[in-house]
PDB file of C-alpha atoms in Angstrom:
ATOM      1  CA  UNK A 620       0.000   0.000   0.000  1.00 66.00           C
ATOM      2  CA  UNK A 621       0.679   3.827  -0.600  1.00 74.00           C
ATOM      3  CA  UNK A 622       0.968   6.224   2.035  1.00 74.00           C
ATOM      4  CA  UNK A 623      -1.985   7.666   1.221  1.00 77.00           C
ATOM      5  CA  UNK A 624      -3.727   4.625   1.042  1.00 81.00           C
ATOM      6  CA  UNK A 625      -2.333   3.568   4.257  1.00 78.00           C
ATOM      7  CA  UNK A 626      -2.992   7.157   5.791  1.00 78.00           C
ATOM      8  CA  UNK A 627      -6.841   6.574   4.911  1.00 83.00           C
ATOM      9  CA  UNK A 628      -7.195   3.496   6.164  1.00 83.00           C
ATOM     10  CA  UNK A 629      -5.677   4.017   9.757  1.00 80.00           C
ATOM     11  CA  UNK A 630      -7.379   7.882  10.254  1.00 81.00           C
ATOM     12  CA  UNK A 631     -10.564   5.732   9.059  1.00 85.00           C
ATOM     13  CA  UNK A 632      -9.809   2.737  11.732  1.00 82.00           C
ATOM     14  CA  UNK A 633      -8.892   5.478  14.306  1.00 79.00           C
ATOM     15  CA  UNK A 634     -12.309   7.917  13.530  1.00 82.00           C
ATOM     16  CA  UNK A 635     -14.825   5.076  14.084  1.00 82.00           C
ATOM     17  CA  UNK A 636     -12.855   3.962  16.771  1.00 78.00           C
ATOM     18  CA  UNK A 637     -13.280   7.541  18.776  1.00 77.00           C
ATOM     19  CA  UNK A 638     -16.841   7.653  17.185  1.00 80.00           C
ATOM     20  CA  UNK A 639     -17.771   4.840  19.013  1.00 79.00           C
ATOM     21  CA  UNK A 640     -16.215   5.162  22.126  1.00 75.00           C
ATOM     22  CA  UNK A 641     -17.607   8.698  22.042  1.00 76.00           C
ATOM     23  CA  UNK A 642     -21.135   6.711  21.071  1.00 81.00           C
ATOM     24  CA  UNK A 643     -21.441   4.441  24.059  1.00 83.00           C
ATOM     25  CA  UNK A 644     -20.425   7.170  26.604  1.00 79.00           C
ATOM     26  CA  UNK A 645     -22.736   9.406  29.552  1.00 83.00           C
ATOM     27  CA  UNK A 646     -23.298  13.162  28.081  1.00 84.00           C
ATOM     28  CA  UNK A 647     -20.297  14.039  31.326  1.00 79.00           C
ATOM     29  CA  UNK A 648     -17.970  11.663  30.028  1.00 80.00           C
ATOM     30  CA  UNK A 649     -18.349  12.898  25.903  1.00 82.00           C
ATOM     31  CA  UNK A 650     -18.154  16.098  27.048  1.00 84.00           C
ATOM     32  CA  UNK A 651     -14.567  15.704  29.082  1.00 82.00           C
ATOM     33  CA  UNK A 652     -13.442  13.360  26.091  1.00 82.00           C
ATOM     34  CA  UNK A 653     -14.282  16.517  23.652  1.00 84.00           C
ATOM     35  CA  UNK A 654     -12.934  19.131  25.429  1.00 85.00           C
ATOM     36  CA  UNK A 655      -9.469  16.354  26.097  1.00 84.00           C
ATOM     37  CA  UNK A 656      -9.750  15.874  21.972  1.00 85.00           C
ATOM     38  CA  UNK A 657      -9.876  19.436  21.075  1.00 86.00           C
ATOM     39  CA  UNK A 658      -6.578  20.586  23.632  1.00 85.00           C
ATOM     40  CA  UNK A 659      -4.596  17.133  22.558  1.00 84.00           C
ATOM     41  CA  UNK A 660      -5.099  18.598  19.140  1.00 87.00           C
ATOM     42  CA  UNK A 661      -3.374  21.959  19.696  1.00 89.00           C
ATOM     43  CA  UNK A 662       0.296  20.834  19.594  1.00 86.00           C
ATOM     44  CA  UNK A 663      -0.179  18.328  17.292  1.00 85.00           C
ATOM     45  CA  UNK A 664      -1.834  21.039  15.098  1.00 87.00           C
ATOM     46  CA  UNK A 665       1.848  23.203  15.921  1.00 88.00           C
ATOM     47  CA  UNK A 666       3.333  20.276  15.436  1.00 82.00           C
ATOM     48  CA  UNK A 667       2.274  19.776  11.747  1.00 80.00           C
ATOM     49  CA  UNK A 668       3.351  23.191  10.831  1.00 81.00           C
ATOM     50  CA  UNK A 669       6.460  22.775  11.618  1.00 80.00           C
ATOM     51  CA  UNK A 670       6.389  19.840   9.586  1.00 73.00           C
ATOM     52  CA  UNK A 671       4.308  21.121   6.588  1.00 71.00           C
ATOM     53  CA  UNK A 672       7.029  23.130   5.360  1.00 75.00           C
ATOM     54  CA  UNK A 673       9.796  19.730   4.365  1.00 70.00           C
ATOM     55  CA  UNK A 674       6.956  17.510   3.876  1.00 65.00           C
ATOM     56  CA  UNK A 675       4.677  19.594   2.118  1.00 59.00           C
ATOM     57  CA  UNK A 676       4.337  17.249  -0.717  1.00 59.00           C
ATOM     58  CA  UNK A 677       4.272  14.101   1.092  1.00 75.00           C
ATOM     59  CA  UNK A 678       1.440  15.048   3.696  1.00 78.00           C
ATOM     60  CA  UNK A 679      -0.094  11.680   3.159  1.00 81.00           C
ATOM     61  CA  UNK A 680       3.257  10.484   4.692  1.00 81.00           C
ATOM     62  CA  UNK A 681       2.942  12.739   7.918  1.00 81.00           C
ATOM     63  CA  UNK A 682      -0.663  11.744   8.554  1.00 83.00           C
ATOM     64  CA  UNK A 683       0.053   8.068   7.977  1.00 84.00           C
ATOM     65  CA  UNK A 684       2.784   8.265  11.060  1.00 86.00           C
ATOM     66  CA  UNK A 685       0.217  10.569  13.159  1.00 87.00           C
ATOM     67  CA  UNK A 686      -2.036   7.900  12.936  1.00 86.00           C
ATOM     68  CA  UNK A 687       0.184   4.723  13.170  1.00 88.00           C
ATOM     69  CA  UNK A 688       1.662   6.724  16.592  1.00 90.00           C
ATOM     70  CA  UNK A 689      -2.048   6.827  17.969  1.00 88.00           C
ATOM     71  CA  UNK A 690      -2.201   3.227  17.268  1.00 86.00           C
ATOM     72  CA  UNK A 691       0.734   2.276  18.775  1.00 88.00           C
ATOM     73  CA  UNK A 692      -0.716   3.175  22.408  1.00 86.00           C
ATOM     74  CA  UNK A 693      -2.395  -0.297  21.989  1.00 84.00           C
ATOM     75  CA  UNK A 694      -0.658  -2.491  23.861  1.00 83.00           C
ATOM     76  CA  UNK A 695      -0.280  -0.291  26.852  1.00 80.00           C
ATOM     77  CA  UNK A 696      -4.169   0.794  26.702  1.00 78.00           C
ATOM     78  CA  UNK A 697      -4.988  -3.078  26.511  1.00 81.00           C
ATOM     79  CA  UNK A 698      -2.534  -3.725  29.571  1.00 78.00           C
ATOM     80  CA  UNK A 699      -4.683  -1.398  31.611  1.00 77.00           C
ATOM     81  CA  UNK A 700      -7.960  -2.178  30.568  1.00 77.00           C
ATOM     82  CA  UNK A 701      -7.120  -5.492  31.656  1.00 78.00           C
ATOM     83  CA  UNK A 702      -5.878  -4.075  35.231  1.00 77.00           C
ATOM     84  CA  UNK A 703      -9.104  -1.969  35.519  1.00 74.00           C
ATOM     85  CA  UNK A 704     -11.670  -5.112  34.209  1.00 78.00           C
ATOM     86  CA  UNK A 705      -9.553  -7.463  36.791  1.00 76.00           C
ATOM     87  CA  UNK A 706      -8.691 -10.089  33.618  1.00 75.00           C
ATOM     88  CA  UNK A 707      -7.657 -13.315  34.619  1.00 75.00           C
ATOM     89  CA  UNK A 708      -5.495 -15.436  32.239  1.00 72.00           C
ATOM     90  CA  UNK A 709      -5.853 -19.286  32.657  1.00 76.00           C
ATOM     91  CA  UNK A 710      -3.398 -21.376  31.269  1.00 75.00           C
ATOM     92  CA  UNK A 711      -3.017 -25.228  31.354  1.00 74.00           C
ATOM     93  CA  UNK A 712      -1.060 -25.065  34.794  1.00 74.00           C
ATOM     94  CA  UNK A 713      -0.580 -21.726  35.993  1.00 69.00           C
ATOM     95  CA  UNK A 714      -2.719 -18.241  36.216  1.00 72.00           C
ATOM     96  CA  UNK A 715      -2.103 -14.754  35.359  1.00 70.00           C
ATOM     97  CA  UNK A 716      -3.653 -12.145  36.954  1.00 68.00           C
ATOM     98  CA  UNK A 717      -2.766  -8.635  35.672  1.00 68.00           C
ATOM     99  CA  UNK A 718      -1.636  -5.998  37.828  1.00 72.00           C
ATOM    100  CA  UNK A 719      -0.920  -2.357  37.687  1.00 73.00           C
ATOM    101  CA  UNK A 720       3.014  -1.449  37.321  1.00 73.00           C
ATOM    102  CA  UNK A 721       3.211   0.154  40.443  1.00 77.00           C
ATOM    103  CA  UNK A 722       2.340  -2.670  42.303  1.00 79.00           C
ATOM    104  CA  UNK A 723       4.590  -5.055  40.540  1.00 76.00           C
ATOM    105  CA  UNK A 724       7.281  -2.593  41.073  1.00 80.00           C
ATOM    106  CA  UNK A 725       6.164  -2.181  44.899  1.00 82.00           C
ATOM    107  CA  UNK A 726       6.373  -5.860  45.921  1.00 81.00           C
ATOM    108  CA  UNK A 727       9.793  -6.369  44.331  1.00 81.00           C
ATOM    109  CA  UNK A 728      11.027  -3.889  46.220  1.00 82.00           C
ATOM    110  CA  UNK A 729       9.811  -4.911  49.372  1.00 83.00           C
ATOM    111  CA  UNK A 730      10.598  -8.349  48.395  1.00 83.00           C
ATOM    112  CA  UNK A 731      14.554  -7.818  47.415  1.00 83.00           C
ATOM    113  CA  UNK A 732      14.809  -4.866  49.763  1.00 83.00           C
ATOM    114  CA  UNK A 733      12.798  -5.785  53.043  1.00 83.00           C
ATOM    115  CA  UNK A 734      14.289  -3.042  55.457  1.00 83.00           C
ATOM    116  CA  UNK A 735      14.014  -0.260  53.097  1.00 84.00           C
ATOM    117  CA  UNK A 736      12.870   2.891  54.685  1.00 87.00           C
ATOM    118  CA  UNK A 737       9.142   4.022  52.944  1.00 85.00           C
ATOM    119  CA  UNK A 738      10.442   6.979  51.122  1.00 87.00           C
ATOM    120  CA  UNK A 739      13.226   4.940  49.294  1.00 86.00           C
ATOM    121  CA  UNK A 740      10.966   2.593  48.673  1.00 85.00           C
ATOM    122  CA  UNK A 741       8.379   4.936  47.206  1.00 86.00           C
ATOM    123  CA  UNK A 742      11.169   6.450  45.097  1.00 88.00           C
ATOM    124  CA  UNK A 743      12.646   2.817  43.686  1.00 87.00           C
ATOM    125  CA  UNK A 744       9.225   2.197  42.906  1.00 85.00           C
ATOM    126  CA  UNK A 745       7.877   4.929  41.500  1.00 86.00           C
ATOM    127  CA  UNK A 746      11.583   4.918  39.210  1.00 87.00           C
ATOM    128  CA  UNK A 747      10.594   1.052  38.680  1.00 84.00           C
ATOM    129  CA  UNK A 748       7.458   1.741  37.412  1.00 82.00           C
ATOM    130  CA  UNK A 749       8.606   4.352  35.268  1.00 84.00           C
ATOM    131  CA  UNK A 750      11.443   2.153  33.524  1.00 86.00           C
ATOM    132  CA  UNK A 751       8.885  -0.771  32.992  1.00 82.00           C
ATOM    133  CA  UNK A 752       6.050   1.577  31.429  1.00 82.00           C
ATOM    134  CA  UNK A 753       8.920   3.666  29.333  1.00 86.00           C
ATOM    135  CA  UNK A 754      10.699   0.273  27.834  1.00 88.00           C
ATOM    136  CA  UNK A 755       7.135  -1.233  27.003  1.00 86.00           C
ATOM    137  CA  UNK A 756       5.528   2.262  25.576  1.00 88.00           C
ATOM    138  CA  UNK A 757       9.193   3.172  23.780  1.00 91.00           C
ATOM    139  CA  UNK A 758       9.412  -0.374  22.373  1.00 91.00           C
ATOM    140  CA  UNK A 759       6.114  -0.058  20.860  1.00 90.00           C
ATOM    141  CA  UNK A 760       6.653   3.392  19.069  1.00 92.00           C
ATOM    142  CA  UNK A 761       9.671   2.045  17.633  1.00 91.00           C
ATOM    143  CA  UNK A 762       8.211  -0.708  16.025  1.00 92.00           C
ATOM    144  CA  UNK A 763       5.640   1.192  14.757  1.00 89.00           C
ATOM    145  CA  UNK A 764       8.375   3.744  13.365  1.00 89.00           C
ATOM    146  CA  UNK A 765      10.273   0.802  12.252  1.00 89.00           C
ATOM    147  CA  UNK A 766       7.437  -0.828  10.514  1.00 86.00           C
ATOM    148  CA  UNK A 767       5.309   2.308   8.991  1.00 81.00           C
ATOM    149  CA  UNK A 768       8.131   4.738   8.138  1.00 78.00           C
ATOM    150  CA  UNK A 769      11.013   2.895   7.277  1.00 80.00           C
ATOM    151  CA  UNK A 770      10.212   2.876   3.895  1.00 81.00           C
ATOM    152  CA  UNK A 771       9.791   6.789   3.449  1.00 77.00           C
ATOM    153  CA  UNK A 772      12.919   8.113   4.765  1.00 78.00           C
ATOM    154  CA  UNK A 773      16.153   8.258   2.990  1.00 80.00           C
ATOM    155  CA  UNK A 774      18.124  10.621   5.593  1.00 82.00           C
ATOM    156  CA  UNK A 775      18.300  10.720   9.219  1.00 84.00           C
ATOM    157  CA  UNK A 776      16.931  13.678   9.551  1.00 81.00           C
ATOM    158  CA  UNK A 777      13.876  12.141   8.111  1.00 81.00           C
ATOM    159  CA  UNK A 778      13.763   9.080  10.583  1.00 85.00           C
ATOM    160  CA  UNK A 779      13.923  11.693  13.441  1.00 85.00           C
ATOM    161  CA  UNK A 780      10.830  13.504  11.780  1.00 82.00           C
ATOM    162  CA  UNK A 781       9.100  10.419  11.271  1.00 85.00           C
ATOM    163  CA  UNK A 782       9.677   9.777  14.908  1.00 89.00           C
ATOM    164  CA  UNK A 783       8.664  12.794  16.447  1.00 88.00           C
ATOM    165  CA  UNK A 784       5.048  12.440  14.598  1.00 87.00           C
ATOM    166  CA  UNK A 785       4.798   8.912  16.129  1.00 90.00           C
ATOM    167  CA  UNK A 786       5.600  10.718  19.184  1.00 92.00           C
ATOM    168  CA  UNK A 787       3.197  13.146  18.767  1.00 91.00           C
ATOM    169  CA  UNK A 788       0.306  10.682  17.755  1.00 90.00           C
ATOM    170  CA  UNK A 789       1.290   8.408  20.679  1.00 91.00           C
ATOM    171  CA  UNK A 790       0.646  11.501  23.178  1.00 88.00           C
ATOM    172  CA  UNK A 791      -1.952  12.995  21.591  1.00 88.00           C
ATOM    173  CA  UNK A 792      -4.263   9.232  22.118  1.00 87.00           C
ATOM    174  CA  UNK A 793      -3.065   8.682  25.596  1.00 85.00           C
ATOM    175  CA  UNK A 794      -3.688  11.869  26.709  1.00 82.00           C
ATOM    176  CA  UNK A 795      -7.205  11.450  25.151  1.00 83.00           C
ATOM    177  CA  UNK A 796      -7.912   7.532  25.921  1.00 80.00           C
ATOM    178  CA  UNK A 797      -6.177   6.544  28.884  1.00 73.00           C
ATOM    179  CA  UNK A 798      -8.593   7.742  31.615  1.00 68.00           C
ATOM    180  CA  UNK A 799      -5.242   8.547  34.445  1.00 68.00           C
ATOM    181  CA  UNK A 800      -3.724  10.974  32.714  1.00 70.00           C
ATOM    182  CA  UNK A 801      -5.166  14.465  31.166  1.00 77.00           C
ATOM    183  CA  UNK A 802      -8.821  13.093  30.913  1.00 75.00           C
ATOM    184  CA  UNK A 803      -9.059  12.773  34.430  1.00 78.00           C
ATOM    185  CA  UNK A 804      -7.941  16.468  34.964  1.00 78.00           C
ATOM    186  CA  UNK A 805     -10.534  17.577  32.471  1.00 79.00           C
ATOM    187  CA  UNK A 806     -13.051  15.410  34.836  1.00 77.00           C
ATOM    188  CA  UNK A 807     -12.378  16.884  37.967  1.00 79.00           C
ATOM    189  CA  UNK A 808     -10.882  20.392  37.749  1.00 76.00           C
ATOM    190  CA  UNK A 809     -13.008  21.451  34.630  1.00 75.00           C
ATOM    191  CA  UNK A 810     -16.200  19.690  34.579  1.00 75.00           C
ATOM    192  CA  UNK A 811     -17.336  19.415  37.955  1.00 67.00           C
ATOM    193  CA  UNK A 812     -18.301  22.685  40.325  1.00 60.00           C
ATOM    194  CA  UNK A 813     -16.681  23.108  43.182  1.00 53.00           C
TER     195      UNK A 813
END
């Protein structure tokens, strides 16, 4: 496929995606998700005009690594939905139960590091959790770099453009799907009356 082809066919995916998560939500919670849609888009918007100017005639290009960036929040956003929903994996002889990162990275600490004062330990895992989430997030816009734009860049100037709009679509769908980070703000500072 074409970039353009491939540019339709993920901002497609990614519309009815928001469409119907937009669809099956309370009046509060579309409202929050609009008002998180419309400031995520701001710096992207920037973003692209910076861009527009070497990639004027390959826009097709930018948008398809905008949109393979938003996908790329995927396995992350599935990781949590399965902490929230309190998934259970059965296998033949053994169980997986998912948990959040920060309690993973809590009980190793406490379990390699037993007399650990609280705010060291709060620090390691805090640190802990951050190097787990960052590998497994990082990982996954690489591959999506690796697998979407490798074929349009020549330079490496160009690869570092390419990644900064998979940046920039990663951010821009966590900030507006994952329900801990700028969503919740939106929720409780600017929705409800104090």
């Amino acid at each position: 496929w074409g970039a353009r082809t491939k540019a339709t066919v993920l901002g497609t995916f990614v519309f009815w995606v928001f469409f119907h998560m937009l669809s099956i939500e309370t009046p509060a919670d579309r409202t929050a998700h609009l008002i998180a849609i419309g400031t995520a888009l701001v710096p992207a918007v920037v973003w692209f005009f910076l861009f527009l100017p070497y990639h004027s005639q390959r826009m097709s290009i930018v948008l398809c690594m905008f949109f393979a960036g938003m996908l790329s929040t995927v396995p992350i956003l599935f990781y949590d939905a399965l902490v929230h929903g309190g998934a259970e994996l059965n296998f033949f002889l053994f169980r997986i139960v998912p948990e959040s990162f920060s309690s993973n990275a809590r009980l190793f600490i406490t379990g390699h590091w037993p007399g650990i004062p609280p705010l060291q330990s709060s620090l390691l895992t805090m640190f802990l959790s951050f190097v787990l989430v960052g590998v497994i997030e990082e990982g996954s816009k690489l591959w999506v770099l690796w697998r979407a734009g490798r074929q349009y860049t020549t330079s490496i100037d160009e690869t570092m453009q390419m990644a900064v709009l998979v940046a920039i679509g990663f951010a821009f769908a966590e900030n507006v799907t994952s329900s801990g980070y700028f969503l919740s703000f939106v929720r409780e500072y600017l929705l409800i009356p104090k």
